[in-house]
mmCIF file of C-alpha atoms in Angstrom:
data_model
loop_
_atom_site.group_PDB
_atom_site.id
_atom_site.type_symbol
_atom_site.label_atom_id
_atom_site.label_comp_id
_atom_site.label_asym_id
_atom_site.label_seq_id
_atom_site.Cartn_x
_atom_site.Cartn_y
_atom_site.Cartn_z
ATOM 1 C CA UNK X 1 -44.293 -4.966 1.398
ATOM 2 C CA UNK X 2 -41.657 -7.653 0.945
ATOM 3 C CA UNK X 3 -43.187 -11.575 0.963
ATOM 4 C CA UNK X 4 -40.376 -11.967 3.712
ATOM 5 C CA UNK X 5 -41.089 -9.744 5.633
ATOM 6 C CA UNK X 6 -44.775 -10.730 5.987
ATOM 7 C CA UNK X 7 -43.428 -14.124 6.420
ATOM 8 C CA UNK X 8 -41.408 -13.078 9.613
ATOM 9 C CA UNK X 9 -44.397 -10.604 10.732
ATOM 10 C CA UNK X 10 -46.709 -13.314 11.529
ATOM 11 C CA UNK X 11 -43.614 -16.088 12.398
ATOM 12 C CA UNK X 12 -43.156 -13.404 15.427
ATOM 13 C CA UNK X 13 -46.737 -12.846 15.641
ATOM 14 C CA UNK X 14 -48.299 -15.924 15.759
ATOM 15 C CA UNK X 15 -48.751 -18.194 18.899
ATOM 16 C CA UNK X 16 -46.849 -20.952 19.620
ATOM 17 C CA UNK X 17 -48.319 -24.381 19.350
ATOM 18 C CA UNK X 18 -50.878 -23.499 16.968
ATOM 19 C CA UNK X 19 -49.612 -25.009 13.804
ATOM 20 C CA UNK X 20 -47.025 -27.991 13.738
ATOM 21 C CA UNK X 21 -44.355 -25.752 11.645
ATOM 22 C CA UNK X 22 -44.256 -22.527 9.947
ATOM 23 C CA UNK X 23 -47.004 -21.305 8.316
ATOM 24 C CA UNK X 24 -47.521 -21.021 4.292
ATOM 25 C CA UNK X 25 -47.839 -17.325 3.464
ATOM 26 C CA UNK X 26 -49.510 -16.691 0.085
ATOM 27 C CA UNK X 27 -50.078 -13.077 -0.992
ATOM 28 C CA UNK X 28 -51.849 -11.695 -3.818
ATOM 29 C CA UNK X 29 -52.151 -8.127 -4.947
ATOM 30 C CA UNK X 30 -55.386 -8.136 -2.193
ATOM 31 C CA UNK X 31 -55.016 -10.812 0.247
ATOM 32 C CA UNK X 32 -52.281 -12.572 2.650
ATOM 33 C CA UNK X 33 -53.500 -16.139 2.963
ATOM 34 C CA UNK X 34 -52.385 -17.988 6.475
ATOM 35 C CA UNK X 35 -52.245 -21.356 6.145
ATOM 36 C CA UNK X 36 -50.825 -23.727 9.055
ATOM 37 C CA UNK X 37 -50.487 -27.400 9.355
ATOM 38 C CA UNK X 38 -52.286 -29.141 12.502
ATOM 39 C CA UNK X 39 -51.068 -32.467 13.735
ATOM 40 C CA UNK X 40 -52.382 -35.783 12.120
ATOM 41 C CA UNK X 41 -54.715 -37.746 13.410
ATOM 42 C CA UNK X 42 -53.351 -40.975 15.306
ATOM 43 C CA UNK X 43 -52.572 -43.778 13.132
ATOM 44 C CA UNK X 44 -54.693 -46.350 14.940
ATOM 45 C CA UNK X 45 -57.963 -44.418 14.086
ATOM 46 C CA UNK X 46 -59.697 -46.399 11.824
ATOM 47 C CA UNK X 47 -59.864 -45.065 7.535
ATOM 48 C CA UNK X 48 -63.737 -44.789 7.856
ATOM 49 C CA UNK X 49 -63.248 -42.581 11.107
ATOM 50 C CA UNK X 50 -60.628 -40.656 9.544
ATOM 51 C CA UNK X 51 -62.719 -37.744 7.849
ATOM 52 C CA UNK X 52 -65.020 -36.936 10.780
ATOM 53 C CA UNK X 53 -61.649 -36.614 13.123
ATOM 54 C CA UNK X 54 -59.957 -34.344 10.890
ATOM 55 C CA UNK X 55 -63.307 -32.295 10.331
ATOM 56 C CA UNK X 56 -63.781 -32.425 14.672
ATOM 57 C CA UNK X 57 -59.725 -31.396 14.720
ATOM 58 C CA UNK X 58 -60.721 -28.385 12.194
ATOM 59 C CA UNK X 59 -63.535 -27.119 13.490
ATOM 60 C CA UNK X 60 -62.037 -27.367 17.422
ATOM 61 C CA UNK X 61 -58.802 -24.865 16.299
ATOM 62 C CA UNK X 62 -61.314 -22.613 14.364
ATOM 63 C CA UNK X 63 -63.339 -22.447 17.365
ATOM 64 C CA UNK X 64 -60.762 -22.027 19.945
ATOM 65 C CA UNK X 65 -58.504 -19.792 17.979
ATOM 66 C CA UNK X 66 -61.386 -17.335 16.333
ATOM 67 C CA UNK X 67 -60.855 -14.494 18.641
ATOM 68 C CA UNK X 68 -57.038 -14.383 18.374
ATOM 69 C CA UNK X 69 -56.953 -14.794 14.452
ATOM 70 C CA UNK X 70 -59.419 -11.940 14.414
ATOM 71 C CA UNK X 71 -57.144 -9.741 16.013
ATOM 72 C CA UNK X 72 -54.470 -10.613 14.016
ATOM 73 C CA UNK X 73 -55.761 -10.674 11.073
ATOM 74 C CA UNK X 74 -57.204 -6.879 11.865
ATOM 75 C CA UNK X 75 -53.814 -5.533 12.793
ATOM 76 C CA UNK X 76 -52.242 -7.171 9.603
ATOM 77 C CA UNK X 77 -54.443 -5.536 7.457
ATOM 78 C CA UNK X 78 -53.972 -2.065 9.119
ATOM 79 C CA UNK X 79 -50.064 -2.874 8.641
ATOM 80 C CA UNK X 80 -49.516 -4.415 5.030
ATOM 81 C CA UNK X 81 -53.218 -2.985 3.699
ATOM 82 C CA UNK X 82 -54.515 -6.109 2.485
ATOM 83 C CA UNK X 83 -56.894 -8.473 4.137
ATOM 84 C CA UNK X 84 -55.906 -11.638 5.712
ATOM 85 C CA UNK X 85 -58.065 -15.204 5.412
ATOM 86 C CA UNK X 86 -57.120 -18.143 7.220
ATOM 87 C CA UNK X 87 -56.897 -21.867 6.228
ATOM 88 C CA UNK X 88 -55.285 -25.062 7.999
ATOM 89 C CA UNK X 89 -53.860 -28.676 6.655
ATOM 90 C CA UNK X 90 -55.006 -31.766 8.749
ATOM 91 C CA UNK X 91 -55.139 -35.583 7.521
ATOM 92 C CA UNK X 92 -53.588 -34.325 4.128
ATOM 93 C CA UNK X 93 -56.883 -32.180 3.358
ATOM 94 C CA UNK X 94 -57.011 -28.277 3.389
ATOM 95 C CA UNK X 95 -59.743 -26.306 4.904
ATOM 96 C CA UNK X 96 -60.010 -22.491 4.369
ATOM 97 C CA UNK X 97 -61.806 -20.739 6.611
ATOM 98 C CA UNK X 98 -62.280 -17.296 5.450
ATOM 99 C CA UNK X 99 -61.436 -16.148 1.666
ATOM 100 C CA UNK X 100 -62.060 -13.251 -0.742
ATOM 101 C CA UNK X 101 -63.701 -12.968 -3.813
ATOM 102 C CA UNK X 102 -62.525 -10.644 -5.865
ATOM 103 C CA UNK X 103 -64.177 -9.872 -8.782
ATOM 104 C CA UNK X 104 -62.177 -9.762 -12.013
ATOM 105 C CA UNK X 105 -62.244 -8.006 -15.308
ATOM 106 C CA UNK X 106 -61.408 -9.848 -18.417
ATOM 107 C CA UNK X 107 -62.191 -9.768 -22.362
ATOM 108 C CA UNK X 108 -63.414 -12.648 -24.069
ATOM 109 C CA UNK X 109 -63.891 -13.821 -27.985
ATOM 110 C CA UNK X 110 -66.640 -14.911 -28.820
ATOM 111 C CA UNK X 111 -65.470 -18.450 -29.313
ATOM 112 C CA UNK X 112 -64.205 -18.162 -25.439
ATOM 113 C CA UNK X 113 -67.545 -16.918 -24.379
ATOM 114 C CA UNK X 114 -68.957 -19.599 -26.165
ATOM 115 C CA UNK X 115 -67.422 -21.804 -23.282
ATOM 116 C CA UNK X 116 -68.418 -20.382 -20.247
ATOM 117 C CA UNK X 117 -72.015 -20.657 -22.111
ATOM 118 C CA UNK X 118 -71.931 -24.471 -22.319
ATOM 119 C CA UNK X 119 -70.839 -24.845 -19.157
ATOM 120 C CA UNK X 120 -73.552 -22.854 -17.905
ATOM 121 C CA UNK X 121 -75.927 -24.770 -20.005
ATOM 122 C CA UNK X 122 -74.466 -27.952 -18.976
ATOM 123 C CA UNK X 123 -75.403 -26.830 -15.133
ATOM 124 C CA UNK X 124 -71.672 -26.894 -14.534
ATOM 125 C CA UNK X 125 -71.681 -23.437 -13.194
ATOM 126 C CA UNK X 126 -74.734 -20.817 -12.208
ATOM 127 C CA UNK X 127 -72.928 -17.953 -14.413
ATOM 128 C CA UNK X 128 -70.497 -16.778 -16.712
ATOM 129 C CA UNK X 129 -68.172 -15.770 -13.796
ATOM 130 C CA UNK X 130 -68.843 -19.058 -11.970
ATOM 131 C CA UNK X 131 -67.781 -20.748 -15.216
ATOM 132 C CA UNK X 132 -64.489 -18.863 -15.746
ATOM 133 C CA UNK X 133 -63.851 -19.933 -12.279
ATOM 134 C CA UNK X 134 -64.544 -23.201 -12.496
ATOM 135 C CA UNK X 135 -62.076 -22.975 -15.803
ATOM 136 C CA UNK X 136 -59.474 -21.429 -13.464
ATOM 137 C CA UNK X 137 -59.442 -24.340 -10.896
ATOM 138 C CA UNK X 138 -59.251 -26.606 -13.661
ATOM 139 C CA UNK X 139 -56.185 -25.644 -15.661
ATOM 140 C CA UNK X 140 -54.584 -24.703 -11.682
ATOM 141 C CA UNK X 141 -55.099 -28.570 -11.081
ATOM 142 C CA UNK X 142 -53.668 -29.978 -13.913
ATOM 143 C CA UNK X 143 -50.899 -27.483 -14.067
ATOM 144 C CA UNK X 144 -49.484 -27.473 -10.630
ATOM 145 C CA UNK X 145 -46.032 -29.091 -11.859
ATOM 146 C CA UNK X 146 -45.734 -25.597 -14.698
ATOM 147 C CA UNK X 147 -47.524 -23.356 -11.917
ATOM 148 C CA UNK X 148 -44.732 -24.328 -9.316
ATOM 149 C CA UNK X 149 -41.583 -23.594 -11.717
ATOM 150 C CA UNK X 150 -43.294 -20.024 -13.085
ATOM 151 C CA UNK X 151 -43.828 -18.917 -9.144
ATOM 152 C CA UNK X 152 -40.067 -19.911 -8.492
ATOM 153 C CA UNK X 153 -39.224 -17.732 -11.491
ATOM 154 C CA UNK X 154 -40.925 -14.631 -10.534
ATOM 155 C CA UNK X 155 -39.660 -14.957 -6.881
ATOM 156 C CA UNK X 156 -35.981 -15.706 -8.329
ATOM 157 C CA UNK X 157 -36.737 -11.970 -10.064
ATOM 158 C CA UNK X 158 -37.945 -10.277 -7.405
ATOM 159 C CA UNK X 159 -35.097 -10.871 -5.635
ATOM 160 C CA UNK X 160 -33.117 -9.606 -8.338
ATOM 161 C CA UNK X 161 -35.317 -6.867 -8.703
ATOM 162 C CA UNK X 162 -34.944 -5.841 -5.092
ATOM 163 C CA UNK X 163 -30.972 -5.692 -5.068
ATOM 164 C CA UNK X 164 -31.109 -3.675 -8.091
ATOM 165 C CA UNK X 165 -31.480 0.370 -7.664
ATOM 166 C CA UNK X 166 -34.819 1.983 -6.246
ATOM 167 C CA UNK X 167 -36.332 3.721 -9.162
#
């Protein structure tokens, strides 16, 4: 299905008053990723208080919201056949709540292979796959700038793609 129209699926699905403004809606290939922004802490709490209010903040709208996000997230997948995980932004920080794994096939050289060994050596990572993830986040960090233009790309072709003729 159409990004925008899982976008406007859970705008009119959602609550009210749960998230300060629309929701970020990322979809892969197997999951739809909810993520809303709560309100920020006051600005008279003091910086070393900070951390444990937004953590208290978190955990209170997990808490009080489980139930409902549960039942969303169980008709979404029914609808759009992917499953849903849930995340929030408080105090600048993002906290995911529920997330898949999903295990992923790829071919290595032995040069490339050779990485994911130090790094296992090193203590970096517990495995091979832990490695290649931890190689992932990396390069996602300090590419965010290149990341952001490719995405706007593809979506700029996708919408070309959908006024074009259904094959």
């Amino acid at each position: 299905m159409e990004a925008a129209q899982v976008r406007a699926w859970f705008a009119g699905r959602l609550p009210e008053g749960w998230f300060t403004a629309a929701p970020e809606i990322v979809q892969d290939r197997e999951e739809i990723a909810v993520v809303g922004v709560l309100p920020d802490p006051p600005g008279e709490v003091p910086e070393e208080e900070r951390p444990a209010l937004v953590e208290g903040m978190v955990a209170r709208f997990r808490e009080e919201t489980r139930e409902r996000r549960v039942e969303i997230a169980r008709e979404a997948e029914r609808k759009f056949r992917q499953k849903v995980s849930w995340g929030v932004v408080c105090g600048g920080q993002t906290v995911m709540f529920t997330t898949l794994s999903v295990p992923v096939m790829t071919r290595l050289r032995q040069s490339e292979r050779q990485v994911l060994d130090t790094l296992v050596a090193a203590g970096v990572a517990r495995s091979r796959s832990d490695a290649l993830a931890w190689c992932v986040r990396l390069v996602g960090r300090n590419t965010d700038t290149w990341l952001a233009e490719l995405r706007d790309a593809l979506r700029h072709v996708d919408r070309v793609r959908a006024t074009g003729p259904d094959l």
